[in-house]
PDB file of C-alpha atoms in Angstrom:
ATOM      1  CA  UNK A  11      65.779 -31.843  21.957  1.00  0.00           C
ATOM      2  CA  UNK A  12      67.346 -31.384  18.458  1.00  0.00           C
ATOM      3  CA  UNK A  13      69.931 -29.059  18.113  1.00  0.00           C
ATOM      4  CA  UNK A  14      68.509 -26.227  16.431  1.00  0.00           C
ATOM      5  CA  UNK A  15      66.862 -26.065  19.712  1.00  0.00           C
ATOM      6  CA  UNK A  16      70.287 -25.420  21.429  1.00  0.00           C
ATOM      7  CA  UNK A  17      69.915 -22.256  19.952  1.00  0.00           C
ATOM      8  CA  UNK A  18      68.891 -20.517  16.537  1.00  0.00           C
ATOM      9  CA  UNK A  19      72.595 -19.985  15.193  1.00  0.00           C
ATOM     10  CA  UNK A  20      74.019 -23.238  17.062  1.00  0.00           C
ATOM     11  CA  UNK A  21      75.264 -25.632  14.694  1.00  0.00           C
ATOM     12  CA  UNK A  22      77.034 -28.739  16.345  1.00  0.00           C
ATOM     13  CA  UNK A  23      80.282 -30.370  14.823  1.00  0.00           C
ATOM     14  CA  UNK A  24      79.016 -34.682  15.784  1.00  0.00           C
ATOM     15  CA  UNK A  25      82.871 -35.786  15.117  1.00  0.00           C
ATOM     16  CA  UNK A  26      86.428 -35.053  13.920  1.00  0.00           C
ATOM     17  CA  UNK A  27      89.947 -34.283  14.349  1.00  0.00           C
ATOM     18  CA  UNK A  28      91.614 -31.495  15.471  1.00  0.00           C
ATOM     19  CA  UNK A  29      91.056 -28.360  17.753  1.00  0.00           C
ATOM     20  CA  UNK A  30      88.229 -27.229  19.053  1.00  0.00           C
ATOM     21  CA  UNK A  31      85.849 -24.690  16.784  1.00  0.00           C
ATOM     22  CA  UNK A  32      84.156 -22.054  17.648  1.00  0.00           C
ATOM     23  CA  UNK A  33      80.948 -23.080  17.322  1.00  0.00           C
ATOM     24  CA  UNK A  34      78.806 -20.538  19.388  1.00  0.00           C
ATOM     25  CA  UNK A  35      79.280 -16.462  19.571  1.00  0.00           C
ATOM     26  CA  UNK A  36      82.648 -15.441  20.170  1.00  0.00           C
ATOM     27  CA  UNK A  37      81.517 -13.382  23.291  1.00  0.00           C
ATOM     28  CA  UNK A  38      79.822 -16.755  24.929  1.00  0.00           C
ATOM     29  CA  UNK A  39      82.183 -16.660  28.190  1.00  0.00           C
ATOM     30  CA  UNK A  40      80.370 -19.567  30.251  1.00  0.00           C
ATOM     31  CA  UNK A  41      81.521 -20.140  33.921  1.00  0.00           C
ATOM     32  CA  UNK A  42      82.841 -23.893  34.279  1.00  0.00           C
ATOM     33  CA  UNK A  43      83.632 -24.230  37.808  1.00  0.00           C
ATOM     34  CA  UNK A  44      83.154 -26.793  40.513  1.00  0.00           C
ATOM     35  CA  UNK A  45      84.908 -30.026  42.405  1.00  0.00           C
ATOM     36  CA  UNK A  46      87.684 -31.626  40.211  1.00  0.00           C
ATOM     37  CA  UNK A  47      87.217 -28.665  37.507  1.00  0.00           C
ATOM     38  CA  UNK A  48      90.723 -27.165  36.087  1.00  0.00           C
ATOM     39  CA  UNK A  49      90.110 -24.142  34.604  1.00  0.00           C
ATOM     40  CA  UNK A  50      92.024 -22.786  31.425  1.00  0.00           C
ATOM     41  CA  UNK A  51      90.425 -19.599  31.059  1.00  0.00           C
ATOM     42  CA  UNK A  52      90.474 -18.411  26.884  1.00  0.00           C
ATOM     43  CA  UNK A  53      88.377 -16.228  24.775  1.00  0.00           C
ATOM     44  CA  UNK A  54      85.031 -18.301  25.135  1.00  0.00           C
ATOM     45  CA  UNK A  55      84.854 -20.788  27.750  1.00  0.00           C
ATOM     46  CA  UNK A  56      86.928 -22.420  30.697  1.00  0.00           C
ATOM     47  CA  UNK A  57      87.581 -26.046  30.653  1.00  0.00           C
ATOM     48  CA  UNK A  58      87.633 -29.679  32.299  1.00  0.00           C
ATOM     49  CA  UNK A  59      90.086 -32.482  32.461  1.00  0.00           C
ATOM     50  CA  UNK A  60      89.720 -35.895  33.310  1.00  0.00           C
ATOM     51  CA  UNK A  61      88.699 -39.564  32.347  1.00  0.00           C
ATOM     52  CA  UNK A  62      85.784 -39.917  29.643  1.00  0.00           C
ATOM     53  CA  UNK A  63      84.774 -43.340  29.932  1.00  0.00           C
ATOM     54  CA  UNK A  64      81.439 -44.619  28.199  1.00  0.00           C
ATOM     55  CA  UNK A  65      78.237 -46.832  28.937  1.00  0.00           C
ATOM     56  CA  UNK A  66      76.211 -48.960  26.391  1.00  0.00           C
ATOM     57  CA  UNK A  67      74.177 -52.240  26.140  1.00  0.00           C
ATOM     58  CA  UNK A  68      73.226 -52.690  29.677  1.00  0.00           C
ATOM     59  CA  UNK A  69      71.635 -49.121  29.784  1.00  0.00           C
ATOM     60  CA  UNK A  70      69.983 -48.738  26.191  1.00  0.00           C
ATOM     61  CA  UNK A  71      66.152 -48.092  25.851  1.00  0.00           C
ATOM     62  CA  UNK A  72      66.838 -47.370  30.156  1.00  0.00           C
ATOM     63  CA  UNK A  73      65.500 -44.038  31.464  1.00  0.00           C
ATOM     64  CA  UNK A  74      67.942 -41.467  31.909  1.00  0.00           C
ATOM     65  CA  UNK A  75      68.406 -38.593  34.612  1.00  0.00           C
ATOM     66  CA  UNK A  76      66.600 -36.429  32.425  1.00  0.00           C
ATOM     67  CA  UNK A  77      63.351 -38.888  31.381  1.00  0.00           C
ATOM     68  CA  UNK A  78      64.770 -39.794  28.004  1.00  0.00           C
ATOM     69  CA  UNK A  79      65.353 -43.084  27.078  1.00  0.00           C
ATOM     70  CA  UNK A  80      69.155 -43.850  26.636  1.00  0.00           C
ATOM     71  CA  UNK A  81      70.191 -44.240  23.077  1.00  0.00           C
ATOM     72  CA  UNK A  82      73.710 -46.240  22.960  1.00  0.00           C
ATOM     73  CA  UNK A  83      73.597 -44.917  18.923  1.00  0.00           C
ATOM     74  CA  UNK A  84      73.276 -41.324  19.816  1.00  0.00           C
ATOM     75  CA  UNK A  85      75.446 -38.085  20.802  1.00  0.00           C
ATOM     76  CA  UNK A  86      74.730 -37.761  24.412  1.00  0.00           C
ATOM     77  CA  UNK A  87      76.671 -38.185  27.471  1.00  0.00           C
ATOM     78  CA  UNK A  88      76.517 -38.178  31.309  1.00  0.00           C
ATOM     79  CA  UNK A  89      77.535 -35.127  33.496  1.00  0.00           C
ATOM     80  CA  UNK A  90      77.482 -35.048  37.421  1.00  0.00           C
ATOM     81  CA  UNK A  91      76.822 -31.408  37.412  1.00  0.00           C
ATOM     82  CA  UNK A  92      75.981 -29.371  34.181  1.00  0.00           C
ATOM     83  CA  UNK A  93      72.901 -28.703  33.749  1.00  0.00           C
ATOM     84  CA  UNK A  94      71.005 -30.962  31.541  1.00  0.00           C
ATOM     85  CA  UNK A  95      70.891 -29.836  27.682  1.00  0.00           C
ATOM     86  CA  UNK A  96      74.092 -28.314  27.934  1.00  0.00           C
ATOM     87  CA  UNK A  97      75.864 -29.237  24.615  1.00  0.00           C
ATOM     88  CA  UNK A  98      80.090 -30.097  25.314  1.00  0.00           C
ATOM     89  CA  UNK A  99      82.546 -30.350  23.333  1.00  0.00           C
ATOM     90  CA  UNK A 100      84.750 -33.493  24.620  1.00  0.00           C
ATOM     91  CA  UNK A 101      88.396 -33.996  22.750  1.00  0.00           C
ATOM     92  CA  UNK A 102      90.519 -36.932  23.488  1.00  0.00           C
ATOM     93  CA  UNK A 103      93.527 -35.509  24.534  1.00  0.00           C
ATOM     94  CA  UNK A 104      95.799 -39.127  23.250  1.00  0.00           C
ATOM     95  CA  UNK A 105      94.634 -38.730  19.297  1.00  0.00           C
ATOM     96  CA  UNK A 106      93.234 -35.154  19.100  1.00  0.00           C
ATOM     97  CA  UNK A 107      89.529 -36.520  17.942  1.00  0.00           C
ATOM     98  CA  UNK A 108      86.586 -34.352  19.212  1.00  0.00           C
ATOM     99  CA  UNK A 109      82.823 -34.775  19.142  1.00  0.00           C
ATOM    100  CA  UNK A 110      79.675 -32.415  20.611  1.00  0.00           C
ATOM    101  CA  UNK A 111      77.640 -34.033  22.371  1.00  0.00           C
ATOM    102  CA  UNK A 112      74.345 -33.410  24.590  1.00  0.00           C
ATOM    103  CA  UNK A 113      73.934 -34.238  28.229  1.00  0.00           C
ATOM    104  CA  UNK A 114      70.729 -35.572  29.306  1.00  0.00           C
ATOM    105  CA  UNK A 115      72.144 -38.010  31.889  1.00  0.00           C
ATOM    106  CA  UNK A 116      73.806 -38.000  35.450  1.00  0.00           C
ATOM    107  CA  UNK A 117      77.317 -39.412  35.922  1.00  0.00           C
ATOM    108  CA  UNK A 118      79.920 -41.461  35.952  1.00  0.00           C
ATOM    109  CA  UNK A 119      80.214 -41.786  39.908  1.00  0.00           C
ATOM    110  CA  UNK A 120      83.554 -44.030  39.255  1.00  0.00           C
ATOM    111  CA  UNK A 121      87.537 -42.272  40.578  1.00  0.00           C
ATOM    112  CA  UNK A 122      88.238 -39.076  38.854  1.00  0.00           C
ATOM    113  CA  UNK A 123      85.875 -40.079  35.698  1.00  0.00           C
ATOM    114  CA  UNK A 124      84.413 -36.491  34.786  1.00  0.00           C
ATOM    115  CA  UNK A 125      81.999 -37.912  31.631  1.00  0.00           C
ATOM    116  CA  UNK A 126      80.447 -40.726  30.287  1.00  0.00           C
ATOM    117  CA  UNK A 127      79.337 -41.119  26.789  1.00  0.00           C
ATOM    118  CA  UNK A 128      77.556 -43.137  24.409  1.00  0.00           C
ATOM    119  CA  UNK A 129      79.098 -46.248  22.553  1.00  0.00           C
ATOM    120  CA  UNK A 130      79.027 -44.128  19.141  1.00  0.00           C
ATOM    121  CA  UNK A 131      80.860 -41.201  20.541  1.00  0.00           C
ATOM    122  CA  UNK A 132      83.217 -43.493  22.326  1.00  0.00           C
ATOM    123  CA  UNK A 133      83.954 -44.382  19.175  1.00  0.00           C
ATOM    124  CA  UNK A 134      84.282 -41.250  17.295  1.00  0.00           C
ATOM    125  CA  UNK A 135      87.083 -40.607  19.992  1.00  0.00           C
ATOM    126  CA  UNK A 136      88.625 -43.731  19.806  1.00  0.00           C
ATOM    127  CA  UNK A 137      88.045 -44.879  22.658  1.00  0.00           C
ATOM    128  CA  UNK A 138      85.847 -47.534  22.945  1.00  0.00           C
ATOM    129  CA  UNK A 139      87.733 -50.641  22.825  1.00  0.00           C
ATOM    130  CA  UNK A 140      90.244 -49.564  25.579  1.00  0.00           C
ATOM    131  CA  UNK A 141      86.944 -47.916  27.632  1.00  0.00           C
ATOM    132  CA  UNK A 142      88.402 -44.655  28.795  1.00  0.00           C
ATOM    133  CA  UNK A 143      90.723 -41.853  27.820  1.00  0.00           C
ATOM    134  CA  UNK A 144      92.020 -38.238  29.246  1.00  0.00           C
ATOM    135  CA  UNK A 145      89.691 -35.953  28.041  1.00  0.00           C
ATOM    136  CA  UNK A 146      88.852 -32.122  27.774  1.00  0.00           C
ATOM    137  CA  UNK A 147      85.344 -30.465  28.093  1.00  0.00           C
ATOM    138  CA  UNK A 148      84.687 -27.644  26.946  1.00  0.00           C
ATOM    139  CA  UNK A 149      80.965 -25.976  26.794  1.00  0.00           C
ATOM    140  CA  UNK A 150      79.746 -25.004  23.692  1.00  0.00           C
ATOM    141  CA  UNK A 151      76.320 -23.962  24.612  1.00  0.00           C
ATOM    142  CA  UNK A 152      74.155 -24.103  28.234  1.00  0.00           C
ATOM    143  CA  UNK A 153      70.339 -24.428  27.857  1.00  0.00           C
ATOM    144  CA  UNK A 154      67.953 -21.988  27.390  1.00  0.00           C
ATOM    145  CA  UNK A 155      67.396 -19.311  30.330  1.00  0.00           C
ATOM    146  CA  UNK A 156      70.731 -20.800  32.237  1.00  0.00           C
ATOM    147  CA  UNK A 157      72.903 -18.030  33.931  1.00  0.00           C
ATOM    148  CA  UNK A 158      76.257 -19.143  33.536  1.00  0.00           C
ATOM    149  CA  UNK A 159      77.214 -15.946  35.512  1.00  0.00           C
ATOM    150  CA  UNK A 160      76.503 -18.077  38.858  1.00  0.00           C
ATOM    151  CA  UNK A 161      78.732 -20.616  38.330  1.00  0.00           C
ATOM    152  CA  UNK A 162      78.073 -24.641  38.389  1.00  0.00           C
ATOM    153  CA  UNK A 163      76.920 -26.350  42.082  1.00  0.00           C
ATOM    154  CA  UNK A 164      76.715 -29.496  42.741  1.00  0.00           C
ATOM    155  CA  UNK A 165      73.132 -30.608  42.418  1.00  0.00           C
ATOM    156  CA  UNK A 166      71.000 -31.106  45.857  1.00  0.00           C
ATOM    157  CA  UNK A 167      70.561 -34.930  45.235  1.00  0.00           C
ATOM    158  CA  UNK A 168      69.072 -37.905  46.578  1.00  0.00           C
ATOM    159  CA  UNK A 169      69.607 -41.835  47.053  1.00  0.00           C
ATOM    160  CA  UNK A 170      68.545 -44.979  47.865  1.00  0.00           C
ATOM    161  CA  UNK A 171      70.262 -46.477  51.119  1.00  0.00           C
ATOM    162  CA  UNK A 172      70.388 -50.271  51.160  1.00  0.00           C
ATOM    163  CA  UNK A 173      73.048 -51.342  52.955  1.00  0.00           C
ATOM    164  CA  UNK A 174      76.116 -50.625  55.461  1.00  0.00           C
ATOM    165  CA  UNK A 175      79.510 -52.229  56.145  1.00  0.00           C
ATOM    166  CA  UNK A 176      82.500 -51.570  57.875  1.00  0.00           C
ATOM    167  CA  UNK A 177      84.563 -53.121  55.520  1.00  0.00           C
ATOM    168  CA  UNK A 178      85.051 -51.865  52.214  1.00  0.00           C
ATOM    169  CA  UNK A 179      85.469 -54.358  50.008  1.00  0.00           C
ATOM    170  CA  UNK A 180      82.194 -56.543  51.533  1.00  0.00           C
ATOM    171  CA  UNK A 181      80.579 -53.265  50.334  1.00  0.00           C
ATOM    172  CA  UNK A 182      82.163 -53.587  46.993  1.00  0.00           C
ATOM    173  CA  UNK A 183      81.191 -56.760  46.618  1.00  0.00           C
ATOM    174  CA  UNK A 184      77.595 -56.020  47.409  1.00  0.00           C
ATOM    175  CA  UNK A 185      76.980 -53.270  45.595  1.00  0.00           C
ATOM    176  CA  UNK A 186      78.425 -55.472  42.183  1.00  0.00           C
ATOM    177  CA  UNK A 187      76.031 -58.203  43.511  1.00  0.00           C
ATOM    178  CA  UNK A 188      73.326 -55.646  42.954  1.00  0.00           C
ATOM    179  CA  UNK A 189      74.555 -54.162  40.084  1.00  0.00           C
ATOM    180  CA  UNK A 190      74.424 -57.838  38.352  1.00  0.00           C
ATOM    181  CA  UNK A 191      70.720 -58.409  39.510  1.00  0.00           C
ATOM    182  CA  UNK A 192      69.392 -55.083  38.821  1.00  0.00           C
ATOM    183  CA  UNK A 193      71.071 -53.527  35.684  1.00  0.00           C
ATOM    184  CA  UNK A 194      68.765 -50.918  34.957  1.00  0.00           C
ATOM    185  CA  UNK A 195      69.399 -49.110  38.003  1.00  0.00           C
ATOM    186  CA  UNK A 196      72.969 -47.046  39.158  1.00  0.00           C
ATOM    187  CA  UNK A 197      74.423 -48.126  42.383  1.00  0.00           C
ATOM    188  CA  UNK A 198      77.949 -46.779  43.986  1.00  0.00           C
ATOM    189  CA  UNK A 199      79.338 -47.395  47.785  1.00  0.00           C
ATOM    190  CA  UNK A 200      79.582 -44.199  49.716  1.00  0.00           C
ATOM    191  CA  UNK A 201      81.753 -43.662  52.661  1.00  0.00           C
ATOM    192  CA  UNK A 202      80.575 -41.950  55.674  1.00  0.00           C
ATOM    193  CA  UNK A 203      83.104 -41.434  58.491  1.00  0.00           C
ATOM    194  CA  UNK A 204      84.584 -45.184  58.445  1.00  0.00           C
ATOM    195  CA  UNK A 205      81.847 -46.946  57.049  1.00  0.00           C
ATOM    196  CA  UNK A 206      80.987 -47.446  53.913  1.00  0.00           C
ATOM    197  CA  UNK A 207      77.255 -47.372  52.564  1.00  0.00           C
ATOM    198  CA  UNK A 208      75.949 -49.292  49.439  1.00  0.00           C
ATOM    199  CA  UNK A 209      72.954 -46.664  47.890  1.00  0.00           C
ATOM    200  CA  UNK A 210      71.378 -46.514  44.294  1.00  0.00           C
ATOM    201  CA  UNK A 211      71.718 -43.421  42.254  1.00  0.00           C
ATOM    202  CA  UNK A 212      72.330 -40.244  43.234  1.00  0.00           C
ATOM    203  CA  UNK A 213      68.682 -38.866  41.451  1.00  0.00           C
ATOM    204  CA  UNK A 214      67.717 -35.347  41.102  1.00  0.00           C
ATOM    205  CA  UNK A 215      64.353 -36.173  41.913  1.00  0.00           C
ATOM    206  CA  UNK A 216      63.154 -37.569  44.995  1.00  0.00           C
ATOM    207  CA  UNK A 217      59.969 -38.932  43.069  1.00  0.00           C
ATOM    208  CA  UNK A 218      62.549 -41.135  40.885  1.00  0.00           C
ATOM    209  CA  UNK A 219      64.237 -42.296  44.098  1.00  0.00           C
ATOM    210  CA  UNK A 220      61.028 -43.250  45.161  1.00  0.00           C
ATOM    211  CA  UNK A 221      60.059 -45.307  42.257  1.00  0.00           C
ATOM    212  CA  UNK A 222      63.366 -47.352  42.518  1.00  0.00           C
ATOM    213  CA  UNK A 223      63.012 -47.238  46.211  1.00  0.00           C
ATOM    214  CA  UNK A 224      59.572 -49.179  45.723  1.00  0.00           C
ATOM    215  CA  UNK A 225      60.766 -51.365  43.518  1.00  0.00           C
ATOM    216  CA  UNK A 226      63.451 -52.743  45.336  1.00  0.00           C
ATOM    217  CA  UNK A 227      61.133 -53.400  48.579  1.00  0.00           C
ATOM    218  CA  UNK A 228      59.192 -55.158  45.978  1.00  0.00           C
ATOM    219  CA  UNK A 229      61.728 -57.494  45.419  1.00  0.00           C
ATOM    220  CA  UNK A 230      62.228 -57.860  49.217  1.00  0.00           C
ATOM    221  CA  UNK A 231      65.251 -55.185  49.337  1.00  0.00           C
ATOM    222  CA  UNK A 232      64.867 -53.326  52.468  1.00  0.00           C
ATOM    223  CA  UNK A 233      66.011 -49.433  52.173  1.00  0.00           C
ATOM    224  CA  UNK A 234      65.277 -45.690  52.585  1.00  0.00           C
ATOM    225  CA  UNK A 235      65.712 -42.390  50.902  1.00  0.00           C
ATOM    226  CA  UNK A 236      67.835 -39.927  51.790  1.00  0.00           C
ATOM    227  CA  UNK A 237      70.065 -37.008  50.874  1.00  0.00           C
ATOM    228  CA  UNK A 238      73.031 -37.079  48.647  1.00  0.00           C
ATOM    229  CA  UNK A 239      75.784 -34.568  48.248  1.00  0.00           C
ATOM    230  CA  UNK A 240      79.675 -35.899  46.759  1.00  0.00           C
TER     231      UNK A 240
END
């Protein structure tokens, strides 16, 4: 999608200093809300705060959430819950440095981590070399046909269960093991009333779970799909 797709009068700012612009209408008044959201209410948009962090070489030319292939070069990021397309503005709260970017991917599923970005925009924040920094969103444009009136949800996901342990860091330690061996696909440890299950993903699309499901029977990984919600 290129951005004059975004929108007819959209024009995105790709990097910078300073405050953020207003780049779409000034009566755009987009509803940013759930989990680990802190909303500053102004004239056009509310806003998040966290850690951006970013993701490169061992996910380029991978598929992402959204079918695309993952470009480390490019202006995208990953989002666990906007809706894919949106366009963000993300400024680095330490330096003042802001870029636009596009999300077409699902993440980062790491602590209180709210976006992950490409290795160029990384850089255009200054970021990259240390990995992460405190960071504001703020949404500059949802996709086409998206009513912002009803609010963000957490997307109905699903995963791919491989393993359970009681103890924590076994499951740690697993789920890096697999990590190493299989770098193409996303796999996090989540804990389920005192244990602590090793899955890949979360997908949107149980299809795509089912794809890396097969896959890792293939490669004699036993496992099953189920639901996701964080």
């Amino acid at each position: 999608m290129s951005p004059m797709e975004a929108g007819n009068d959209f024009v995105p700012d790709f990097g910078g200093d300073g405050a953020d612009s207003a780049s779409a209408e000034e009566d755009f008044t987009p509803s940013f809300g759930g989990s680990g959201s802190q909303k500053s209410v102004g004239k056009m948009t509310e806003q998040m705060v966290g850690v951006g962090s970013w993701y490169g070489p061992g996910f380029h030319g991978k598929e992402t959430a959204n079918g695309e292939k993952y470009n480390q070069r490019g202006m995208t990021a990953a989002h666990k819950i906007l809706p894919m397309d949106t366009w963000v503005r993300v400024t680095n709260q330490e330096n003042g440095k802001s870029v636009v970017v596009r999300i077409n991917d699902r993440g980062p599923y790491v602590d209180d981590r709210i976006i992950d970005l490409t290795e160029t925009a990384a850089k255009k924040l200054g970021y990259a070399d240390q990995g992460t920094a405190n960071v504001k969103l703020t949404v500059v444009r949802y996709p086409k046909g998206y009513d912002a009136s009803k609010g963000l949800t957490p997307y109905k996901q699903v995963v791919v269960q491989v393993a359970v342990f009681k103890d924590q860091d076994k499951a740690r330690s697993f789920k890096r093991s697999l990590a190493s061996r299989y770098g193409g696909i996303p796999f996090l440890v989540d804990p389920k009333e005192g244990s602590f299950h090793v899955v890949a993903g979360p997908f949107e699309e149980r299809e795509q779970a089912g794809r890396v499901s097969s896959s890792l029977k293939g490669e004699g990984v036993n496992n099953f799909v189920r639901s996701f919600r964080k």
